[in-house]
Short mmCIF file of N, CA and C in Angstrom, two decimals:
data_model
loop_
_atom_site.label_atom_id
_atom_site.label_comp_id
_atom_site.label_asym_id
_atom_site.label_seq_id
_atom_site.Cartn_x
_atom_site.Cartn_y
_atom_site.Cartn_z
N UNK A 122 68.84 83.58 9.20
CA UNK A 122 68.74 84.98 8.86
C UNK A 122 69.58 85.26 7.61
N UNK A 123 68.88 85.96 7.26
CA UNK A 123 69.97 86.32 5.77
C UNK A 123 71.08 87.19 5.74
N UNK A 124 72.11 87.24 4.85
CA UNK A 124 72.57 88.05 4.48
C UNK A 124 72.58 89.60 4.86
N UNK A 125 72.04 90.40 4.49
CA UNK A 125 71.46 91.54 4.55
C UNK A 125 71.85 91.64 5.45
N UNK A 126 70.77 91.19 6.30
CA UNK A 126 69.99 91.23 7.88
C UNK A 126 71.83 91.06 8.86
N UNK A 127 72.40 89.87 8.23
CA UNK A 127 73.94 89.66 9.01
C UNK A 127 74.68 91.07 8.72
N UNK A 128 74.62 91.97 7.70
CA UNK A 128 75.66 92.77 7.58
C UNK A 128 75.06 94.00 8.14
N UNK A 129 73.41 93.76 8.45
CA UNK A 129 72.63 95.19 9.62
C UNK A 129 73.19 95.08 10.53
N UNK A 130 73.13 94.03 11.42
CA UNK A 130 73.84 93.51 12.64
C UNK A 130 74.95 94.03 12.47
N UNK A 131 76.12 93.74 11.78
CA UNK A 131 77.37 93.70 11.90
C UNK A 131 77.70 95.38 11.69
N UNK A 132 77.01 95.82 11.36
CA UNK A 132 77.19 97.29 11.15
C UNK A 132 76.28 98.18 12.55
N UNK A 133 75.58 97.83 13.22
CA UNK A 133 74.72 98.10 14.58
C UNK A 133 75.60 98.77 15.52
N UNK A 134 75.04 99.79 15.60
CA UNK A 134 76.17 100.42 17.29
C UNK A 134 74.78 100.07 18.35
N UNK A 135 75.75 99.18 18.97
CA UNK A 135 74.63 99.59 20.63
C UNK A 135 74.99 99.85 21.64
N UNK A 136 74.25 100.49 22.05
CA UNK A 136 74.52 101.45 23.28
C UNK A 136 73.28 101.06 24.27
N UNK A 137 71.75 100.15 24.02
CA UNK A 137 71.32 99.70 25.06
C UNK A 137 71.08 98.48 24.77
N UNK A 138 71.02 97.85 26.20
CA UNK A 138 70.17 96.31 25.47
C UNK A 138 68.91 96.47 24.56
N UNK A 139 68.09 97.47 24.49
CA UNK A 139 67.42 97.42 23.79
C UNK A 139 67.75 97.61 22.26
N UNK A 140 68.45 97.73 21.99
CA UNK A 140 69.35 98.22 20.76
C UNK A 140 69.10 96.86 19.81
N UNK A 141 69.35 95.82 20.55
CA UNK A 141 69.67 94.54 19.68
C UNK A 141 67.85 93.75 19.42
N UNK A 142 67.94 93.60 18.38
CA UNK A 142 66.36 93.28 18.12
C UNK A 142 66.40 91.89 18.82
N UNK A 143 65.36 91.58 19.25
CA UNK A 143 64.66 90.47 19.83
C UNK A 143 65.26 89.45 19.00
N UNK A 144 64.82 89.05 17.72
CA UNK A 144 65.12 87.78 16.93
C UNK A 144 66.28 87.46 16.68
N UNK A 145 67.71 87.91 17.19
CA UNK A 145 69.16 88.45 16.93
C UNK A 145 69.77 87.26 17.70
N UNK A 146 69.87 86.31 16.56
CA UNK A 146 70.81 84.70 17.15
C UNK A 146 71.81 84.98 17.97
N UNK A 147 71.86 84.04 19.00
CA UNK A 147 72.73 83.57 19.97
C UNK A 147 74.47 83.73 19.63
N UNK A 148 74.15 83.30 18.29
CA UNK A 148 75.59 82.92 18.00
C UNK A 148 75.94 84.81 17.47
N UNK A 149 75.32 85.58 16.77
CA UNK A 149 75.79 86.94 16.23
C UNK A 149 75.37 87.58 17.59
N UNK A 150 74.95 87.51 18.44
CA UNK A 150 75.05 88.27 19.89
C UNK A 150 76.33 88.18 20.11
N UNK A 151 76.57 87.00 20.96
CA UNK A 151 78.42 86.78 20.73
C UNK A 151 79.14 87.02 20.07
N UNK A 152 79.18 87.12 19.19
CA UNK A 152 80.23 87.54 18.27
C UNK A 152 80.36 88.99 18.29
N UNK A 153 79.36 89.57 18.39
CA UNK A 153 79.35 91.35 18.62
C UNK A 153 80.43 91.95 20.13
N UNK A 154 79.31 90.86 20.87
CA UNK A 154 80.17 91.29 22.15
C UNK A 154 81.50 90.83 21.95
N UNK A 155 82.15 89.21 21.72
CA UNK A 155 83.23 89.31 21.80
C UNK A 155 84.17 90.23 20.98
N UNK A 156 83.78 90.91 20.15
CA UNK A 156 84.43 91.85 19.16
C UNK A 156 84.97 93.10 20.16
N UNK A 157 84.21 93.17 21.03
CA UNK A 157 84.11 94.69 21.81
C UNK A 157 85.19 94.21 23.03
N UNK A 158 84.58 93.09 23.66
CA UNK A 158 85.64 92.55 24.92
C UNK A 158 86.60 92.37 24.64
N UNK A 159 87.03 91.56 23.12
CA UNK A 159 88.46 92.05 23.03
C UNK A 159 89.74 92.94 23.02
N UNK A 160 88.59 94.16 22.00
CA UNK A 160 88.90 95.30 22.35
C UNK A 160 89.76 95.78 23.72
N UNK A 161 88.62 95.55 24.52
CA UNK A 161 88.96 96.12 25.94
C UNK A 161 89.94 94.86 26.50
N UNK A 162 90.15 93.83 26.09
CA UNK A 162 91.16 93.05 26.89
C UNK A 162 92.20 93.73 26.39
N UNK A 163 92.37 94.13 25.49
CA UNK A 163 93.74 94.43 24.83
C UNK A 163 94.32 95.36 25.26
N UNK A 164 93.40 96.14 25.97
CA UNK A 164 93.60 97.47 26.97
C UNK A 164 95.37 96.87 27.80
N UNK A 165 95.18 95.94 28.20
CA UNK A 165 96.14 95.31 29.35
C UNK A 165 97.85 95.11 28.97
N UNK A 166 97.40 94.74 27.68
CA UNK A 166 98.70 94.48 26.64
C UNK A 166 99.77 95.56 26.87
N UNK A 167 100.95 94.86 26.65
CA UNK A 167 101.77 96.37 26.64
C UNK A 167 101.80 96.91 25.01
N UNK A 168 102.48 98.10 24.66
CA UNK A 168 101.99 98.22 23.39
C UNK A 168 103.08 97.83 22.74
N UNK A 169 102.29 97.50 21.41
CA UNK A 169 102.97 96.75 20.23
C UNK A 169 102.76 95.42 20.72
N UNK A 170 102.73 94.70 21.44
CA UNK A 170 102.23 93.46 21.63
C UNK A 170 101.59 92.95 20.54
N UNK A 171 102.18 91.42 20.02
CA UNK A 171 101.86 90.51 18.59
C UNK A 171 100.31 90.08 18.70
N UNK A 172 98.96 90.06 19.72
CA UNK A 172 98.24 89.73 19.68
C UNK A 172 97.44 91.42 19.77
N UNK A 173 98.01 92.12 19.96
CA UNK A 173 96.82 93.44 20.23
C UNK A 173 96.83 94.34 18.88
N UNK A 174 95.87 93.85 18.50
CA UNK A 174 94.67 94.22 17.31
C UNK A 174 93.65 95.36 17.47
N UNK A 175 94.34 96.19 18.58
CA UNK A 175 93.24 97.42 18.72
C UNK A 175 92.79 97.11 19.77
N UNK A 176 92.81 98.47 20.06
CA UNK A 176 92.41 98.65 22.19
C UNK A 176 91.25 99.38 22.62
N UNK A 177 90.43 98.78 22.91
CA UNK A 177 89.25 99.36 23.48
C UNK A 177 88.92 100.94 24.05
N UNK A 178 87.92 100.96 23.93
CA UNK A 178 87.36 102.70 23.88
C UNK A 178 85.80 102.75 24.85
N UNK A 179 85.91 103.54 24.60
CA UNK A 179 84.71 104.55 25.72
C UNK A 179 83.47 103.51 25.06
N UNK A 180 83.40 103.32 23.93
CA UNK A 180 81.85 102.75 22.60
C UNK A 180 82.44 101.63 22.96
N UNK A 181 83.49 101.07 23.24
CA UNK A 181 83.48 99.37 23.49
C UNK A 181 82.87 98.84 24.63
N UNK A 182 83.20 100.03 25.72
CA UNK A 182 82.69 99.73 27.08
C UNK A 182 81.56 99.51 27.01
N UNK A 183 80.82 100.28 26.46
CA UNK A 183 79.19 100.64 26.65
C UNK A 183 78.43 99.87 25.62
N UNK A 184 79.58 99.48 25.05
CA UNK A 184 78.53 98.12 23.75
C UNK A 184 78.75 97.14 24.75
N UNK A 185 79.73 96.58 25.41
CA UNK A 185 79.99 95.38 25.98
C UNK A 185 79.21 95.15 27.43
N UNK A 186 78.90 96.38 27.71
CA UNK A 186 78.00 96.25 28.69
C UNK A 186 76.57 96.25 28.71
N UNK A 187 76.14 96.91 27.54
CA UNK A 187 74.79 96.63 26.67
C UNK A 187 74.69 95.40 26.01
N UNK A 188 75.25 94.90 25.16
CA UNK A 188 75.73 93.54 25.05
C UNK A 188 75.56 92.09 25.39
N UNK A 189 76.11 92.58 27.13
CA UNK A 189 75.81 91.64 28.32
C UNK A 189 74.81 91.08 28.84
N UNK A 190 74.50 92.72 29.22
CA UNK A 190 72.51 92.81 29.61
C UNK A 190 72.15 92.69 28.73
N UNK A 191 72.07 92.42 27.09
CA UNK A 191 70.93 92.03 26.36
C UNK A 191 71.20 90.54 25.90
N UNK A 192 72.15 90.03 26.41
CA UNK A 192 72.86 88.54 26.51
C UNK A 192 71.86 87.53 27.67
N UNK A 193 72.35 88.47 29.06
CA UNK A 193 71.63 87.85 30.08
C UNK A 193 69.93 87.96 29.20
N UNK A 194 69.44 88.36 29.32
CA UNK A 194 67.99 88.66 28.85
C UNK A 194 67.58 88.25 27.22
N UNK A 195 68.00 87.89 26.70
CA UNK A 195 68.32 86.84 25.76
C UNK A 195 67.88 85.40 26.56
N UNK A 196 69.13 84.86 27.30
CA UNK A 196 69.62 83.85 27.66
C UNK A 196 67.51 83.52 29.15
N UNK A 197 67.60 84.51 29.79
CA UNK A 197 66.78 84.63 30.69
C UNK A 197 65.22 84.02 30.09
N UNK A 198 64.71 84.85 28.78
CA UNK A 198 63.90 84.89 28.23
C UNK A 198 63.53 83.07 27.89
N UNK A 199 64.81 82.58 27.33
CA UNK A 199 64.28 81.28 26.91
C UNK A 199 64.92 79.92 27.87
N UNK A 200 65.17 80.56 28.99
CA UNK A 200 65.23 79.23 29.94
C UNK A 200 64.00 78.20 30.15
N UNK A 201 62.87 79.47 30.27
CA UNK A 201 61.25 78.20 30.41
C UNK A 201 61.25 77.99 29.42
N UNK A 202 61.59 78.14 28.24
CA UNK A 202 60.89 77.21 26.95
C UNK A 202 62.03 76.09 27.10
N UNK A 203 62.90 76.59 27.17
CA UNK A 203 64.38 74.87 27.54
C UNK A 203 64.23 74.12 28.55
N UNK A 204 63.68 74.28 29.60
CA UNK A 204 62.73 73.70 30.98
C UNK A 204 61.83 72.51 30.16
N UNK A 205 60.61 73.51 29.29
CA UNK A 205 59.58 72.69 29.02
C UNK A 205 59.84 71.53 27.93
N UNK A 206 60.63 72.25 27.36
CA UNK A 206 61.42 71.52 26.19
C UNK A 206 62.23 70.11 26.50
N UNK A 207 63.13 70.20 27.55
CA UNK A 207 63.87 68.81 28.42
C UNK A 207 63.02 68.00 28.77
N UNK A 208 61.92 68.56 29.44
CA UNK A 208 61.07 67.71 30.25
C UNK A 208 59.93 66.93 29.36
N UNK A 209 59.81 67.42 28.25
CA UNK A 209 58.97 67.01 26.90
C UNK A 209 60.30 65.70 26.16
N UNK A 210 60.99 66.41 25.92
CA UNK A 210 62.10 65.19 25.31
C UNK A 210 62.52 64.46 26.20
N UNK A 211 61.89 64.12 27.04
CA UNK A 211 62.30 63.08 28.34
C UNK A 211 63.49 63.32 29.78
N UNK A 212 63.90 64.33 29.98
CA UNK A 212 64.78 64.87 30.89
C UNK A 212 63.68 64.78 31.91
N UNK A 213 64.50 64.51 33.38
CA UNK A 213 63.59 64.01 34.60
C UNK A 213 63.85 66.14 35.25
N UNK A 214 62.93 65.89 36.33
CA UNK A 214 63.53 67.33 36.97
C UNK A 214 64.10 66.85 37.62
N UNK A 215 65.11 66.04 37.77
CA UNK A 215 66.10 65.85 38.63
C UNK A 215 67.73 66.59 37.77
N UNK A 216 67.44 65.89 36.29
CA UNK A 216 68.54 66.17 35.31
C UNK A 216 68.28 68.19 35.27
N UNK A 217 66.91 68.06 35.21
CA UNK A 217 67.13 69.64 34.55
C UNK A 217 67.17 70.65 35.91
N UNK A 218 67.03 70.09 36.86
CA UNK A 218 67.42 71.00 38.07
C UNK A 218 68.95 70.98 38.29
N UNK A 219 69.71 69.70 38.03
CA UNK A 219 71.35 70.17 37.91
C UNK A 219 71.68 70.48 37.02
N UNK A 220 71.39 70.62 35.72
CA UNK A 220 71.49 71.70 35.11
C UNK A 220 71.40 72.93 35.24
N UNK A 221 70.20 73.21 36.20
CA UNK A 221 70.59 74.78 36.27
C UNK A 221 70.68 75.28 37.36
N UNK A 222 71.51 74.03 38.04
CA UNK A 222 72.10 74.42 39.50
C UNK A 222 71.22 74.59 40.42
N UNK A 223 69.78 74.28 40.44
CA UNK A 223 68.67 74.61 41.44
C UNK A 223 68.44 73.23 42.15
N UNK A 224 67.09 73.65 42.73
CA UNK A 224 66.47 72.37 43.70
C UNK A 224 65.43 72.07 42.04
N UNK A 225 65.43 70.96 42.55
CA UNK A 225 63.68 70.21 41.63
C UNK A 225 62.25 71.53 41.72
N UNK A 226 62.16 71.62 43.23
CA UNK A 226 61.41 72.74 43.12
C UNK A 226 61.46 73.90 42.61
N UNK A 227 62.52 74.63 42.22
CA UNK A 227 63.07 76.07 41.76
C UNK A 227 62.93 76.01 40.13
N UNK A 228 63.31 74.66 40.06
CA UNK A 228 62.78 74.35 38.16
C UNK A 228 61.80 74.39 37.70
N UNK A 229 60.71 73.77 38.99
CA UNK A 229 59.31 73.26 38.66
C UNK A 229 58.76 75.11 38.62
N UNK A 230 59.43 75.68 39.85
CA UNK A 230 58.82 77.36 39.59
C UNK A 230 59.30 78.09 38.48
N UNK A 231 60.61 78.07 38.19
CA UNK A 231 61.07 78.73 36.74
C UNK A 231 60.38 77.98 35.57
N UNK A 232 59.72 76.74 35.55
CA UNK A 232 58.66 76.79 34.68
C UNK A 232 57.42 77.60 34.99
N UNK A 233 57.08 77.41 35.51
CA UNK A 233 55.52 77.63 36.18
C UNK A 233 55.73 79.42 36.24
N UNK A 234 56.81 80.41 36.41
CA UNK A 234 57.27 81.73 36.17
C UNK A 234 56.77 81.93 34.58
N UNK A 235 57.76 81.05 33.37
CA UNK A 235 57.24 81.34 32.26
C UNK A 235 56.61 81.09 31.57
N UNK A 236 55.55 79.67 31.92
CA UNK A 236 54.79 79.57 31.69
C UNK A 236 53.71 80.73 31.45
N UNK A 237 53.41 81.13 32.73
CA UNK A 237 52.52 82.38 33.24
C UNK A 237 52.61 83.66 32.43
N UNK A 238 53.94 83.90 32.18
CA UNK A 238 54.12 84.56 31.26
C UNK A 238 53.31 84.58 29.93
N UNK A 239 54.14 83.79 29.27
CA UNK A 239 53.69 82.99 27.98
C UNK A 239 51.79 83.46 27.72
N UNK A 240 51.23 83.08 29.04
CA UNK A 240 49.67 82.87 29.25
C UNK A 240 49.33 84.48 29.05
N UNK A 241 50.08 85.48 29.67
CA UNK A 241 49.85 86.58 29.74
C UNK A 241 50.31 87.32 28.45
N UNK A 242 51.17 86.75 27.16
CA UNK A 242 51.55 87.26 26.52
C UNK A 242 50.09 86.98 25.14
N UNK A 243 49.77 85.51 24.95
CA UNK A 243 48.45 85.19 24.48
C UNK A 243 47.78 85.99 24.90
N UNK A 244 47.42 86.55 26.35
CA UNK A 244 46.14 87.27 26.10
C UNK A 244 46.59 88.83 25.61
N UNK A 245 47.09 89.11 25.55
CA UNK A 245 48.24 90.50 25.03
C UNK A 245 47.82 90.76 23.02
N UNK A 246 48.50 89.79 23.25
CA UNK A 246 48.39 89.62 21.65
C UNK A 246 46.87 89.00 20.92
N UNK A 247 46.13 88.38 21.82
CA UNK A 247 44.90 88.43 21.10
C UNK A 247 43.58 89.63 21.34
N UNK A 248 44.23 90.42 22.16
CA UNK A 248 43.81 91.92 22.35
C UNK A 248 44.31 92.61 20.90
N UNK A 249 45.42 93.01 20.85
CA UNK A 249 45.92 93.63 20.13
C UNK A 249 46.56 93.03 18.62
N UNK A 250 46.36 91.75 18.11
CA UNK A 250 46.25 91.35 16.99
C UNK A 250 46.11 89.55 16.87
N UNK A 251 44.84 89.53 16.86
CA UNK A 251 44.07 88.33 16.97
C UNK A 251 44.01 87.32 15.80
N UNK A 252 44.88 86.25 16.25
CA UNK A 252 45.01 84.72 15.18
C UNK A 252 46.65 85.32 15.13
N UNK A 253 47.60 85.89 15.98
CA UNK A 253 48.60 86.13 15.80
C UNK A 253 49.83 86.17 17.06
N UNK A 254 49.10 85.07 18.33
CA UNK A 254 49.66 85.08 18.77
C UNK A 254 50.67 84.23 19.29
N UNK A 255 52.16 84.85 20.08
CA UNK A 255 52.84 84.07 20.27
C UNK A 255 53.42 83.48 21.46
N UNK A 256 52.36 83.95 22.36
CA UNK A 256 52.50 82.95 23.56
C UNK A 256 51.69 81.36 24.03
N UNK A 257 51.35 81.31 25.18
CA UNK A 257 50.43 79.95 24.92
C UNK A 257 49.25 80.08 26.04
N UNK A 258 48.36 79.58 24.27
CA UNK A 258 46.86 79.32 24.84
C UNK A 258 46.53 78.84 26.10
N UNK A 259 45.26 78.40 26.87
CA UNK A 259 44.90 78.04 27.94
C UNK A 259 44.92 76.41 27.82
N UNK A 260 44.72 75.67 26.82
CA UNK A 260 44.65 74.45 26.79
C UNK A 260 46.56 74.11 27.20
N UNK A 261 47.30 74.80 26.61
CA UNK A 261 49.31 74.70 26.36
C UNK A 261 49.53 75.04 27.66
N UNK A 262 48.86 76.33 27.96
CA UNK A 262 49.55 76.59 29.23
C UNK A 262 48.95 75.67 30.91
N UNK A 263 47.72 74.94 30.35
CA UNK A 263 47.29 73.91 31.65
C UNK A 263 48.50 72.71 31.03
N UNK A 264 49.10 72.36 30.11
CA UNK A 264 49.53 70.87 29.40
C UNK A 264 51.27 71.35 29.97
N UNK A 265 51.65 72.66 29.98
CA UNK A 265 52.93 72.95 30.24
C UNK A 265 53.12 72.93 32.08
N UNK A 266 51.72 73.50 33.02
CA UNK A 266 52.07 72.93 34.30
C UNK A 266 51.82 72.07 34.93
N UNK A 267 51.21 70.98 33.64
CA UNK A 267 50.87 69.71 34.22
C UNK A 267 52.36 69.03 34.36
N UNK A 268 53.25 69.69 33.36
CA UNK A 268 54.43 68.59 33.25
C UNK A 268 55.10 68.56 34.72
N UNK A 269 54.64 69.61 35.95
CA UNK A 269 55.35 70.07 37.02
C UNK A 269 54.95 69.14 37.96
N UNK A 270 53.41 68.18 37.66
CA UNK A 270 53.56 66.82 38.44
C UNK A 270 54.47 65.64 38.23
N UNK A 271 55.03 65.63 37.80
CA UNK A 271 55.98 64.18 37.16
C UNK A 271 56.76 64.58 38.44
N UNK A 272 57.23 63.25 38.80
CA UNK A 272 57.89 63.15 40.24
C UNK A 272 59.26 63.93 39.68
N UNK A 273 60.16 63.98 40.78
CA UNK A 273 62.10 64.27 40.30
C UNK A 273 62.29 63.42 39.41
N UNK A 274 61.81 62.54 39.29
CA UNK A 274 63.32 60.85 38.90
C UNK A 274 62.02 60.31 37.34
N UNK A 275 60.88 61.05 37.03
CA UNK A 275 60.05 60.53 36.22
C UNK A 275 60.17 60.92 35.33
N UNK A 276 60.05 60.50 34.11
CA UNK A 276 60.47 60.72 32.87
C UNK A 276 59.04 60.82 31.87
N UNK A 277 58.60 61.98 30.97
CA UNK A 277 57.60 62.06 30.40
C UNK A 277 57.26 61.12 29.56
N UNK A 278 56.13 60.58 29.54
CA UNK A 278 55.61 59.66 29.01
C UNK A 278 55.77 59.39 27.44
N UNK A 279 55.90 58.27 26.44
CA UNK A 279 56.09 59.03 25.12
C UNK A 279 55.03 58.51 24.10
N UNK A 280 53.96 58.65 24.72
CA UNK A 280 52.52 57.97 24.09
C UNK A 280 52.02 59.29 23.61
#
């Protein structure tokens, strides 16, 4: 992202998760929020304290909690593409189910959740602006729950 676009961000009040645009990197999400949580940690400090740099407010609360929820949902949004993604670069569902702390089965459904999605977002977008969409076709989305037969311990093929 450019320039510009970094000093829109950095200048942004939010007050909902919706506030923060969709395309808004991982790494300048964080950094927003931690700007605000510090704030409010500093609340704790006694005053004049050598690390407290300014103490949180009513707009810190409510950014940091908007913030959060648009963090989680961020983070939520692209778990199935990191699912399909492991299991394509060779991760077994054994690896990517302790990764995300589930059973083999709960992975194989949090794919097969956004997958479905994905399927429903293609037909969305080729309603409403056609050769422009950004979910996945019917051929991607049968090839993405095929990957949900590979045993726990099997590793995708690399032919």
């Amino acid at each position: 992202m450019s320039a510009s676009l970094y000093e829109r961000w950095k200048s942004l009040t939010v007050r909902r998760p919706d506030d923060v645009p969709v395309t808004t990197s991982l790494a300048w999400h964080i950094e927003k929020f931690t700007e605000h949580d510090n704030r409010l940690m500093n609340n704790a400090l006694p005053a004049g304290s050598p690390g407290d740099a300014g103490r949180g407010d009513a707009v810190d609360a409510i950014a940091a909690i908007a913030l959060r929820e648009s963090l989680h949902r961020h983070v939520e949004r692209e778990r199935g593409a990191r699912i399909r993604e492991a299991i394509e670069l060779g991760a077994t569902w054994s690896e990517v189910a302790t990764a995300l702390g589930v059973t083999c089965d709960d992975a194989r459904s949090a794919l097969h959740t956004w997958a479905d999605a994905q399927r429903r977002l293609d037909r969305r977008d080729i309603e409403h602006a056609p050769g422009d969409s950004l979910g996945l076709d019917p051929e991607q989305h049968a090839a993405v729950l095929a990957l949900r037969l590979l045993g726990d311990d099997e590793r995708m093929s690399s032919d």
